[in-house]
PDB file of C-alpha atoms in Angstrom:
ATOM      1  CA  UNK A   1     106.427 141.670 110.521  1.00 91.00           C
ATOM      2  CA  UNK A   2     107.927 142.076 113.833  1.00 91.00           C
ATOM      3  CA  UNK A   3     111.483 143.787 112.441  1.00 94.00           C
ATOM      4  CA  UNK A   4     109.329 146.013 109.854  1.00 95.00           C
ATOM      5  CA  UNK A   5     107.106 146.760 112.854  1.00 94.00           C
ATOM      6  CA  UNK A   6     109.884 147.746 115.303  1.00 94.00           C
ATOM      7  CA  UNK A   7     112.217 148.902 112.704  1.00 94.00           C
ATOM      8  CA  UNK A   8     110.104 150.024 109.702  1.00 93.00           C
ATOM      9  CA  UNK A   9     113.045 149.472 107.104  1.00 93.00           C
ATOM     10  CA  UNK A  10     116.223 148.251 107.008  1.00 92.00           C
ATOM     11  CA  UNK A  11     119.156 150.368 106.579  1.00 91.00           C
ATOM     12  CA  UNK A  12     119.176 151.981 102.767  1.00 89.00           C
ATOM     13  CA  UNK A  13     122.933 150.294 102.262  1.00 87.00           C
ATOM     14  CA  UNK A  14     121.285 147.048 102.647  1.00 87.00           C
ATOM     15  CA  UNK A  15     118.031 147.391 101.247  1.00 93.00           C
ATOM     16  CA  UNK A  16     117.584 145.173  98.128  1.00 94.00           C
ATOM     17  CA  UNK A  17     114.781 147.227  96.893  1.00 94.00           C
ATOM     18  CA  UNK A  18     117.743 150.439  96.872  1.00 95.00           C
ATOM     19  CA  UNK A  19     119.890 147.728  94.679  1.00 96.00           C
ATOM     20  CA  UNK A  20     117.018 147.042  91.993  1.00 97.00           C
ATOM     21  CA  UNK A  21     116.184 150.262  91.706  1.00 96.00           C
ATOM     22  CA  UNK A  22     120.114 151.230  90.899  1.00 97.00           C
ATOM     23  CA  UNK A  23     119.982 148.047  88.364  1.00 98.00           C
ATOM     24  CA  UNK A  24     116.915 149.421  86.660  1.00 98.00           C
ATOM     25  CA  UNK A  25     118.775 153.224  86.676  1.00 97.00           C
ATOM     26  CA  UNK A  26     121.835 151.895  85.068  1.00 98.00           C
ATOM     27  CA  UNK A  27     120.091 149.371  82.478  1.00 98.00           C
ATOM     28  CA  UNK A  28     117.480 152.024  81.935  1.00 97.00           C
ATOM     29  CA  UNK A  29     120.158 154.295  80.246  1.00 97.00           C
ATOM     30  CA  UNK A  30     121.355 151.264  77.830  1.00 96.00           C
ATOM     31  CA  UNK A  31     117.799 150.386  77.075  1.00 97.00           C
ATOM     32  CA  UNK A  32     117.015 152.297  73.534  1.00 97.00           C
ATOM     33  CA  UNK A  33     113.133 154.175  73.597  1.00 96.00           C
ATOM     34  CA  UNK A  34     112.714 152.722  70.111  1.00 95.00           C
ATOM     35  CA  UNK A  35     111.912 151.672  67.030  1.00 96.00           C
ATOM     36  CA  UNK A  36     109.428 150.017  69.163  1.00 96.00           C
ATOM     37  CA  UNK A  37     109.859 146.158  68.660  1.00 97.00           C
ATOM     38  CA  UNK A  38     113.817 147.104  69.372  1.00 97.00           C
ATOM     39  CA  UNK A  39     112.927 148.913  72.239  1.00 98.00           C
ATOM     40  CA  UNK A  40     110.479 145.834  73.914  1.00 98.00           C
ATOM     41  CA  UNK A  41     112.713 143.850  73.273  1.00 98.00           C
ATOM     42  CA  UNK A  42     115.799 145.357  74.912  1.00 98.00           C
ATOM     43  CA  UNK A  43     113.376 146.086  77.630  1.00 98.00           C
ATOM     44  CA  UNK A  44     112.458 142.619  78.051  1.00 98.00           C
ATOM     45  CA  UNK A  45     115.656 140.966  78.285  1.00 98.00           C
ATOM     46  CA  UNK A  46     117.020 143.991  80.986  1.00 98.00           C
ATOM     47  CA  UNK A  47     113.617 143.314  83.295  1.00 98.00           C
ATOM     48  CA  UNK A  48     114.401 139.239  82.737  1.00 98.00           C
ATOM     49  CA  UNK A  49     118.089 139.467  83.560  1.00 98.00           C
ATOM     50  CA  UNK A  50     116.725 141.850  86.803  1.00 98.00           C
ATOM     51  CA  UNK A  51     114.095 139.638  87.755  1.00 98.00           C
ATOM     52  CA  UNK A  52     116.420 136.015  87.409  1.00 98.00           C
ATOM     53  CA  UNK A  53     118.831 138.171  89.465  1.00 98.00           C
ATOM     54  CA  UNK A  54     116.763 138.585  92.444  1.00 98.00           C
ATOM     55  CA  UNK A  55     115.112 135.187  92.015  1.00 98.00           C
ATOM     56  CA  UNK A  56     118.183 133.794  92.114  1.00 98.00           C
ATOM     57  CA  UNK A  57     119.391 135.594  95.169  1.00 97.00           C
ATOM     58  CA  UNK A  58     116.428 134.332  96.885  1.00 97.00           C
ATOM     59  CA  UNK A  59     117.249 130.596  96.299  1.00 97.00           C
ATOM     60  CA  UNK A  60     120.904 131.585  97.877  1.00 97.00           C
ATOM     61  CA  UNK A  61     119.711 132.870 100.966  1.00 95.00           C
ATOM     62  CA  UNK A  62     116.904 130.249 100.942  1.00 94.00           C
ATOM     63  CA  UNK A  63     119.536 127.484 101.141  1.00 94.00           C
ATOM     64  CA  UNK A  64     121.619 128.873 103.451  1.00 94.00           C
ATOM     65  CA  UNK A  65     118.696 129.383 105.381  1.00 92.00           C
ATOM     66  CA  UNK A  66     117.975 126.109 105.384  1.00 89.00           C
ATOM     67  CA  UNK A  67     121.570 124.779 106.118  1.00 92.00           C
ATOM     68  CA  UNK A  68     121.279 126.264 109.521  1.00 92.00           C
ATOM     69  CA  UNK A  69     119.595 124.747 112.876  1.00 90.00           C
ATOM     70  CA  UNK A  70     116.406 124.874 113.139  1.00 83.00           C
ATOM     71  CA  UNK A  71     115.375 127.638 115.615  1.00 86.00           C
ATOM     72  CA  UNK A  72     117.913 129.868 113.149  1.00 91.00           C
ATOM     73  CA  UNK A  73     115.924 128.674 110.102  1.00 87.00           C
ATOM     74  CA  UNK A  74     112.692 131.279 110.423  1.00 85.00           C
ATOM     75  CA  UNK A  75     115.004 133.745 111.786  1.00 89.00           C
ATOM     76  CA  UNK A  76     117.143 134.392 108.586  1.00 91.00           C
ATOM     77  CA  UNK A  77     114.068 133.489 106.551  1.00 88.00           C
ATOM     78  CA  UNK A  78     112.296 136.161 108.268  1.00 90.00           C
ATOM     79  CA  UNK A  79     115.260 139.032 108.208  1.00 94.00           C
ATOM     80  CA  UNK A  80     115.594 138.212 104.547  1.00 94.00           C
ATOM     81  CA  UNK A  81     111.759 138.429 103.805  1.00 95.00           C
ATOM     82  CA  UNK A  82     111.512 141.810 106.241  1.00 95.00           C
ATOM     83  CA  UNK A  83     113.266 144.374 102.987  1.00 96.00           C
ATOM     84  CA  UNK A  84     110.572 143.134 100.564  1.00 96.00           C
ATOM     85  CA  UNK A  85     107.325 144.624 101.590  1.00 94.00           C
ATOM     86  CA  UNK A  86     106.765 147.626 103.680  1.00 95.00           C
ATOM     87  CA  UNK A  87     103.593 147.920 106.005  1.00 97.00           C
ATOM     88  CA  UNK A  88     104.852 150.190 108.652  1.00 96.00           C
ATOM     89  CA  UNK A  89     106.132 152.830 106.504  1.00 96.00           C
ATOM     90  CA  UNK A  90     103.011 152.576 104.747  1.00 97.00           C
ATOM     91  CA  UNK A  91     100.783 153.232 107.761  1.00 97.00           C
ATOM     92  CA  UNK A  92     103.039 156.162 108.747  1.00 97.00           C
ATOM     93  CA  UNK A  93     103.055 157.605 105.509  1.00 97.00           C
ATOM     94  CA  UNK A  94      99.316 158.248 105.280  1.00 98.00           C
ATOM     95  CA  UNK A  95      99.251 158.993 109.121  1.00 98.00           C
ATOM     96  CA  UNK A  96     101.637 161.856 108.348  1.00 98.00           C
ATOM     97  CA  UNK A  97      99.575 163.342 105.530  1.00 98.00           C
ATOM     98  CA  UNK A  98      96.855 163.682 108.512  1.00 97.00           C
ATOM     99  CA  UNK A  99      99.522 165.338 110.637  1.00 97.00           C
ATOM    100  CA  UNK A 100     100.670 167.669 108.146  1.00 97.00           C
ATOM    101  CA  UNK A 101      97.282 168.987 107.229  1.00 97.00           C
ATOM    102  CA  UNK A 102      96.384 169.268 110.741  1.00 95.00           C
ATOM    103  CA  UNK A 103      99.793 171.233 111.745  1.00 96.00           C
ATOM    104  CA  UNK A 104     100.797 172.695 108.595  1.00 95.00           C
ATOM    105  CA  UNK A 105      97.588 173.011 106.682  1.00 96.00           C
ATOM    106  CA  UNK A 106      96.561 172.267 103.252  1.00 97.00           C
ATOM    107  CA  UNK A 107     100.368 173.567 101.811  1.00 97.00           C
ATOM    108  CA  UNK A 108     101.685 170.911 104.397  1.00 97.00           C
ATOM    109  CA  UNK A 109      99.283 168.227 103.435  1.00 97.00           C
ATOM    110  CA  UNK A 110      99.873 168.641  99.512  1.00 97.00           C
ATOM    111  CA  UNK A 111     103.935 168.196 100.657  1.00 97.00           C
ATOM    112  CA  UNK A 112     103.158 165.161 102.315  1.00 97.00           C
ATOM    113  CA  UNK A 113     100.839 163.280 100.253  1.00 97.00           C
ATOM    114  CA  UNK A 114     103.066 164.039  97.103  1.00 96.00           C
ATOM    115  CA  UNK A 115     105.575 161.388  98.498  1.00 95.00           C
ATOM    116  CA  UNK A 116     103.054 158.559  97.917  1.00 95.00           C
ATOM    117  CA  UNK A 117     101.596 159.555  94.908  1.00 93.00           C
ATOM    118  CA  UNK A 118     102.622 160.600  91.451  1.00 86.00           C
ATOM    119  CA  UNK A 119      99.515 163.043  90.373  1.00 89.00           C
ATOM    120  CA  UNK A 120      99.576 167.026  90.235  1.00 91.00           C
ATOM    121  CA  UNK A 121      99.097 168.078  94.255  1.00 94.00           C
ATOM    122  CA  UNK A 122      99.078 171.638  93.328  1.00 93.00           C
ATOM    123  CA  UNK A 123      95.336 172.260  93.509  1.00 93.00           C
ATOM    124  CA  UNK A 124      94.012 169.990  95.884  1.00 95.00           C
ATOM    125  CA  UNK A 125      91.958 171.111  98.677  1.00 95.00           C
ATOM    126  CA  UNK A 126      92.322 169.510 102.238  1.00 96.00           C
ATOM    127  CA  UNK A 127      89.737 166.675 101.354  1.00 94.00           C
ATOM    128  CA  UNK A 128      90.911 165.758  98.264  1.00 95.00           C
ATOM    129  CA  UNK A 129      94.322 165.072  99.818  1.00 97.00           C
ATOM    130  CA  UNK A 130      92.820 162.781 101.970  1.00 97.00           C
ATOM    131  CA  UNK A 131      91.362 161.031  99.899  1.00 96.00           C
ATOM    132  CA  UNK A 132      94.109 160.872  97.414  1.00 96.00           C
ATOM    133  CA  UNK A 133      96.527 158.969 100.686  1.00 97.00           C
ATOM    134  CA  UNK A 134      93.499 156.996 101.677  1.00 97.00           C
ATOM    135  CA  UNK A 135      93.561 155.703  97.734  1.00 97.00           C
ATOM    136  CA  UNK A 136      96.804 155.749  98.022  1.00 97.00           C
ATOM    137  CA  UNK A 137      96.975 153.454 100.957  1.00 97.00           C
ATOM    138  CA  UNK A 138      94.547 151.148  99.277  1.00 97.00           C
ATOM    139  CA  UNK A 139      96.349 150.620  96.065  1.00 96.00           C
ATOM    140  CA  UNK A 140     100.250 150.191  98.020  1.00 96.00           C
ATOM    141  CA  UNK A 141      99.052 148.058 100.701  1.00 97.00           C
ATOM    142  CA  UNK A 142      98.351 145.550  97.671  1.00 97.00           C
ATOM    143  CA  UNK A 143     101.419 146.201  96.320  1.00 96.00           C
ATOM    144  CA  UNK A 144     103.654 146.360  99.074  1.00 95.00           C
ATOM    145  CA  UNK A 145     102.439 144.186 101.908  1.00 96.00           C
ATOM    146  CA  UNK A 146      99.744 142.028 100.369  1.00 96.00           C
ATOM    147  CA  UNK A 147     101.889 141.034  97.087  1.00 97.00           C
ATOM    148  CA  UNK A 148     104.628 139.940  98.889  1.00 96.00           C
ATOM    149  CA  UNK A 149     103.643 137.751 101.387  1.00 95.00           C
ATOM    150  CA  UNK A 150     101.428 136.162  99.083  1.00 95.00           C
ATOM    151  CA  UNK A 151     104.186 135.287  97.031  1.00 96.00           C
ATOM    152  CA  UNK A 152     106.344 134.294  99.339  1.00 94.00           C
ATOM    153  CA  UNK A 153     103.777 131.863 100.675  1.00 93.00           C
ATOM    154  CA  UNK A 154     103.490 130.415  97.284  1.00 93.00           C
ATOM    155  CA  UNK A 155     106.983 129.975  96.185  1.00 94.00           C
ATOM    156  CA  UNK A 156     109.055 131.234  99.624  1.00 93.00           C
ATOM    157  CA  UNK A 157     111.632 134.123  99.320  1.00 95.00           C
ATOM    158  CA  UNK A 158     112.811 133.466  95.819  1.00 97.00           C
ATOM    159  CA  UNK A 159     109.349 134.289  94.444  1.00 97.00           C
ATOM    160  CA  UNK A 160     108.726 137.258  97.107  1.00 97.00           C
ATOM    161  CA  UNK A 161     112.771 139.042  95.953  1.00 98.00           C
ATOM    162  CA  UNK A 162     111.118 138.691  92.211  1.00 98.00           C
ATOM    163  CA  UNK A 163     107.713 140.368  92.579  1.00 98.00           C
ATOM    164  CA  UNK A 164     109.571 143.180  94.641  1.00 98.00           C
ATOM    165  CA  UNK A 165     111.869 143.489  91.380  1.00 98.00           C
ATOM    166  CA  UNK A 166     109.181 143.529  89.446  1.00 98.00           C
ATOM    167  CA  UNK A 167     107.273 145.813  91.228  1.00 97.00           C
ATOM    168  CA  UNK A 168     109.724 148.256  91.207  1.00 97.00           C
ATOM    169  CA  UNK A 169     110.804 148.121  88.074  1.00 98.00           C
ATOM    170  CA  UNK A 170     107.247 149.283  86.919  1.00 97.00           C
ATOM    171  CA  UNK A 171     107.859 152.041  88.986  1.00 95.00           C
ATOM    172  CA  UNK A 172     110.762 152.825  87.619  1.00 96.00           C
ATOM    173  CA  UNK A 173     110.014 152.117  83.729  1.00 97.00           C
ATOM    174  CA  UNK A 174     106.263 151.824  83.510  1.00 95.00           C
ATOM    175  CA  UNK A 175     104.710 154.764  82.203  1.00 92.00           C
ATOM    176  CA  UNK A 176     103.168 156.234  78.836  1.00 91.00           C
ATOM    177  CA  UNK A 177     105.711 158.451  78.098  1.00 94.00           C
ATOM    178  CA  UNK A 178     107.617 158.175  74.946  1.00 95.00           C
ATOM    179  CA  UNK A 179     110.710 157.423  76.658  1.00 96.00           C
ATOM    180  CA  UNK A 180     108.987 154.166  78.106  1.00 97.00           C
ATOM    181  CA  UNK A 181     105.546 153.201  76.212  1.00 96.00           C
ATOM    182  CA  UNK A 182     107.901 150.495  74.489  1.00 97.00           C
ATOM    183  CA  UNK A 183     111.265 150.027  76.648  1.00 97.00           C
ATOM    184  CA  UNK A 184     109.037 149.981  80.033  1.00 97.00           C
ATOM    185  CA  UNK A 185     105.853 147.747  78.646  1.00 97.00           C
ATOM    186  CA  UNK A 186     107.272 144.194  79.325  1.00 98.00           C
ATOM    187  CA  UNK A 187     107.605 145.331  83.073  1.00 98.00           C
ATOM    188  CA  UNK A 188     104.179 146.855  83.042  1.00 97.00           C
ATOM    189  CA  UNK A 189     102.414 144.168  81.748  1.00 98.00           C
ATOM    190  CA  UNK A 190     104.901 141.943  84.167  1.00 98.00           C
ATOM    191  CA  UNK A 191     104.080 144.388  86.946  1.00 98.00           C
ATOM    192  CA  UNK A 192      99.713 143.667  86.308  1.00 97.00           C
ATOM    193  CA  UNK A 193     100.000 139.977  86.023  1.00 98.00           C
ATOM    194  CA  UNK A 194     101.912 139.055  89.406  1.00 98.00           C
ATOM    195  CA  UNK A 195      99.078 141.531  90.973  1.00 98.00           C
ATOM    196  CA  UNK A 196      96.298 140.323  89.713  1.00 97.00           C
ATOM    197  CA  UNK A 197      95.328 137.778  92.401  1.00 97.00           C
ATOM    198  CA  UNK A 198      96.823 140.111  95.508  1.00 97.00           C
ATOM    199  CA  UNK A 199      94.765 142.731  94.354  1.00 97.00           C
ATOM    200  CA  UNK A 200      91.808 140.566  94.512  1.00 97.00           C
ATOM    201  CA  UNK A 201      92.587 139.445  97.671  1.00 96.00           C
ATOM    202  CA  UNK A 202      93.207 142.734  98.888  1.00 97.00           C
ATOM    203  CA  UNK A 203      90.013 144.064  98.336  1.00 97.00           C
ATOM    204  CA  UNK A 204      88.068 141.236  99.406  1.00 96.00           C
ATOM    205  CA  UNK A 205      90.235 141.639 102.439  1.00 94.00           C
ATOM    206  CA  UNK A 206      89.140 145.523 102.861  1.00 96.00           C
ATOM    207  CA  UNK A 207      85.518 144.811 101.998  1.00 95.00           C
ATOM    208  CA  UNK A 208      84.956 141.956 104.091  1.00 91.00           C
ATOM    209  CA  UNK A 209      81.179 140.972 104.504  1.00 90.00           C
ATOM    210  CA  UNK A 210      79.982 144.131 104.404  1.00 87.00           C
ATOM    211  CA  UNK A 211      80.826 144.639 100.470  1.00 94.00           C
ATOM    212  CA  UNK A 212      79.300 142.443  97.982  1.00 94.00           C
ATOM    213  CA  UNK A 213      81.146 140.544  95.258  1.00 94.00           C
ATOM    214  CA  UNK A 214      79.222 142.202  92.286  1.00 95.00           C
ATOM    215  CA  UNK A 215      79.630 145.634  93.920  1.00 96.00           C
ATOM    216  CA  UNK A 216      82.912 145.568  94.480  1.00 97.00           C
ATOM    217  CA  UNK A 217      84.172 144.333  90.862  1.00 96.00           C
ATOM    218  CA  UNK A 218      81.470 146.787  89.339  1.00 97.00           C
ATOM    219  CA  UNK A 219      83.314 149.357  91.217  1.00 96.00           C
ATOM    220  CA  UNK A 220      86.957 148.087  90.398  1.00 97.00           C
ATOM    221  CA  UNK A 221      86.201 147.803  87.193  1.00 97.00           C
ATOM    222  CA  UNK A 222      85.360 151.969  86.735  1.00 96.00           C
ATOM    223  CA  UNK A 223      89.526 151.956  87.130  1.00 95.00           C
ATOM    224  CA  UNK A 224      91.859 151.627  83.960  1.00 94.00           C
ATOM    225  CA  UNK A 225      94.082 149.520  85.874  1.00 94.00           C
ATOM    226  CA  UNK A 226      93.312 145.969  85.989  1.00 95.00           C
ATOM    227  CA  UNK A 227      94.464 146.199  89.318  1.00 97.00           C
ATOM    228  CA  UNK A 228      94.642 149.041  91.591  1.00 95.00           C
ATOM    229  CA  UNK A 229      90.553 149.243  91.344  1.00 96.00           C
ATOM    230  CA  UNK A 230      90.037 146.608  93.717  1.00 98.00           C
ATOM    231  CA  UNK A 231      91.652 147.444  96.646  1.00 97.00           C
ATOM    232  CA  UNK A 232      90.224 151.329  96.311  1.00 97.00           C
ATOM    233  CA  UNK A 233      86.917 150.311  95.799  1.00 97.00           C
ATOM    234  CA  UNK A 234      86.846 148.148  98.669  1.00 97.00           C
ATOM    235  CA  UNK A 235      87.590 151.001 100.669  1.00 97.00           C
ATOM    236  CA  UNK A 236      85.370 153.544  99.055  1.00 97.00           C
ATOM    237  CA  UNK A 237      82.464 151.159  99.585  1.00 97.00           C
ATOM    238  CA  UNK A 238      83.441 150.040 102.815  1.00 96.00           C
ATOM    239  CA  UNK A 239      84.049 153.220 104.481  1.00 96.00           C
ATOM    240  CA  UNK A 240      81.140 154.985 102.868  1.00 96.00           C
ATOM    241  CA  UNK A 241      83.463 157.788 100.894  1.00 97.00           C
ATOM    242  CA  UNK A 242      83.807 159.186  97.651  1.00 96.00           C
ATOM    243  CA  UNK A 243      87.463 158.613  96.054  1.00 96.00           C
ATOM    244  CA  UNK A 244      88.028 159.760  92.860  1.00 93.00           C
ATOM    245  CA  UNK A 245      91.249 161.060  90.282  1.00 90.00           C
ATOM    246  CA  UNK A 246      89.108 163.467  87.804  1.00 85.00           C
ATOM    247  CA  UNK A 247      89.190 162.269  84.368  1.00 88.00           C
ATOM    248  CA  UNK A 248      90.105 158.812  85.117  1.00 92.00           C
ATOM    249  CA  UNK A 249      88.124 156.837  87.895  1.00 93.00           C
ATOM    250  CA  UNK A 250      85.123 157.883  90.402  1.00 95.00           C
ATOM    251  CA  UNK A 251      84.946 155.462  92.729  1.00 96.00           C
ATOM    252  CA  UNK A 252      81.612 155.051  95.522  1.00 95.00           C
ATOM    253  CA  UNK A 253      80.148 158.086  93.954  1.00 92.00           C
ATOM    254  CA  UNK A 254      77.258 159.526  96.909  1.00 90.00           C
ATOM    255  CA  UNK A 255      79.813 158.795  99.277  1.00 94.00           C
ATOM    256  CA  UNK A 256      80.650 161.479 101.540  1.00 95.00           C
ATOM    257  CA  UNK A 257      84.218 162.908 101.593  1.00 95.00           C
ATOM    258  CA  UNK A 258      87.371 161.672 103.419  1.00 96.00           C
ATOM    259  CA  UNK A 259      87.645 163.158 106.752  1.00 96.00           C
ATOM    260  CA  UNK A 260      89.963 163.130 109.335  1.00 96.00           C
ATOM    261  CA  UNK A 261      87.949 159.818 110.694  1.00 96.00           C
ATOM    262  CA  UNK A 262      88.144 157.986 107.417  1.00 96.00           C
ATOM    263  CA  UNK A 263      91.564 158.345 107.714  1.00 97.00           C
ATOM    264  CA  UNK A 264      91.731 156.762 110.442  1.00 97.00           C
ATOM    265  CA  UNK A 265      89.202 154.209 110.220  1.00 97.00           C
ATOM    266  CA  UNK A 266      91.478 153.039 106.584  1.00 97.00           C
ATOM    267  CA  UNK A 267      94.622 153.371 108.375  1.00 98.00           C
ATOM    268  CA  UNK A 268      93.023 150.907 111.156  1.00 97.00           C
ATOM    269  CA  UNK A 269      92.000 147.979 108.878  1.00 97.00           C
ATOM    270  CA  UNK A 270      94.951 148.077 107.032  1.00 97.00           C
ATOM    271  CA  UNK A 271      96.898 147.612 110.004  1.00 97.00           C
ATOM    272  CA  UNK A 272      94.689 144.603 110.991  1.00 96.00           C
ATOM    273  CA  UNK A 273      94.680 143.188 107.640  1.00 94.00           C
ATOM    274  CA  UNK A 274      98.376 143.557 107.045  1.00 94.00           C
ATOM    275  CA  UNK A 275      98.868 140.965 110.274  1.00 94.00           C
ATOM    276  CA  UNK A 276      96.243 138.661 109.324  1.00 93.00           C
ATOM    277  CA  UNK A 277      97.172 138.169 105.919  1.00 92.00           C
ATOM    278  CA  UNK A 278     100.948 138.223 107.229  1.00 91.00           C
ATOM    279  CA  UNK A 279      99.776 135.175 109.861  1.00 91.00           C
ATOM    280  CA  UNK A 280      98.007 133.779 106.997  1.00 91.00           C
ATOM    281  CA  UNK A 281     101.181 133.628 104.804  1.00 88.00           C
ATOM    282  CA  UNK A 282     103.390 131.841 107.779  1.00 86.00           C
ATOM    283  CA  UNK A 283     100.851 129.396 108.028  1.00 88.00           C
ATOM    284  CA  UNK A 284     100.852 128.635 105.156  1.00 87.00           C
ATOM    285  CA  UNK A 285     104.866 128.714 104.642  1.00 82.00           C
ATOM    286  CA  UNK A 286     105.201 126.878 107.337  1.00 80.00           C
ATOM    287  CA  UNK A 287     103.087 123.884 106.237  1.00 82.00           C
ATOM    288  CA  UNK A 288     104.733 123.846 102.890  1.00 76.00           C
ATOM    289  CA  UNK A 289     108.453 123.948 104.099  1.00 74.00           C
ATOM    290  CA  UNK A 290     109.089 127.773 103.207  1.00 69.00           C
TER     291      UNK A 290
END
């Protein structure tokens, strides 16, 4: 948290996310779109060779780690684990959508928030591209901070390098598009069962006590992801707004709409739930050897 703080990403040469994502470009053109059991299956085996890949990597770097004296130990651990989630960026990210609105105006905003999320920008109106980087910022802080350091408490960097495969190569091949319905579903489906707990935990993180349990999975559950409901949600209902993607979710309807503030107020507790999960996780890493 400290290099990813200072630093906010390592250089692109060296970034192992940059190396899955040229994996999943060069399988991705041997991988046929169909018949369709052809095309899950050739799918499957290119995300299992991926994932084993960076699994494996981790258990290198893990025992060399581990070879080392003991002030070195967290050190490499920690350099290693820093390329496989991304909080800073994150945060600066959304903060920049506020910028650009504010300096540039609602042409500038639309710019920025298109970086972070995959819809049509054309149309939207100053508030709406708020809110779409403040559900934006929900969804990828459970993806990109929350994911990873749960995993890697659980099974140490081996399981944190194979999420972040995982996660990207949903990204990169999970869609509905003819092209991928079939050759991308095995990483889909991959993608929505390593995030179904950190998604949970993320919005129970952003809710906090203020947010009850039944609420906030009634909410989640207006989504079609089985995922990227909760950590919305929680801030919809936490910060009092109305987030919604027309035609697909409406989330704290009779909320009022994201201003300026609400940006600010999400960008603050993800920032202070990003460390305390992240002290969480070395806790707990720490106690079991990690």
């Amino acid at each position: 948290m400290g290099l990813d703080a200072a630093f906010r990403e390592p250089p692109l040469a060296a970034h192992p996310v940059r190396w899955a994502g040229r994996y999943l470009t060069w399988a991705g053109r041997r991988v046929p779109p169909g018949p369709p059991a052809r095309a899950v299956v050739a799918g499957g085996l290119a995300w299992a060779v991926g994932a084993a890949t960076a699994y494996g990597a981790g258990v290198v770097v893990s025992r060399a780690a581990g070879r080392l004296p003991g002030p070195m130990r967290p050190v490499v651990a920690g350099a290693a684990l820093w390329p496989l989630f991304a909080h800073r960026m994150l945060l600066d990210e959304v903060a920049g959508v506020e910028r650009a609105l504010v300096s540039g105006g609602v042409t500038a905003g639309r710019a920025a928030v298109a970086r972070i999320v995959s819809r049509d920008v054309s149309a939207l109106t100053a508030d709406e591209v708020r809110q779409a980087a403040v559900e934006s910022l929900g969804e990828n802080l459970s993806d990109s901070v929350v994911a990873p350091l749960l995993w890697y408490a659980a099974g140490g960097l081996p399981a944190a390098a194979a999420y972040r495969f995982a996660n990207t190569a949903d990204a990169v091949w999970g869609y509905r598009t003819p092209r991928w319905n079939h050759a991308g579903r095995v990483a889909a489906r991959a993608d929505d069962l390593l995030n179904l707990l950190p998604a949970r935990i993320t919005g129970l993180l952003l809710a906090g006590r203020r947010v009850p349990w039944g609420r906030l999975r009634a909410e989640a559950a207006l989504t079609p992801s089985p995922n990227a409901g909760w950590p919305m949600a929680a801030l919809a209902l936490r910060l009092g707004v109305h987030l919604a993607k027309p035609g697909v979710y409406d989330l704290g309807a009779g909320g009022r709409a994201v201003s300026s503030d609400g940006v600010a107020a999400a960008l603050r507790l993800a920032r202070r739930r990003g460390w305390a999960l992240a002290a969480a996780a070395a806790v707990v890493a720490g106690v079991r050897g990690l």
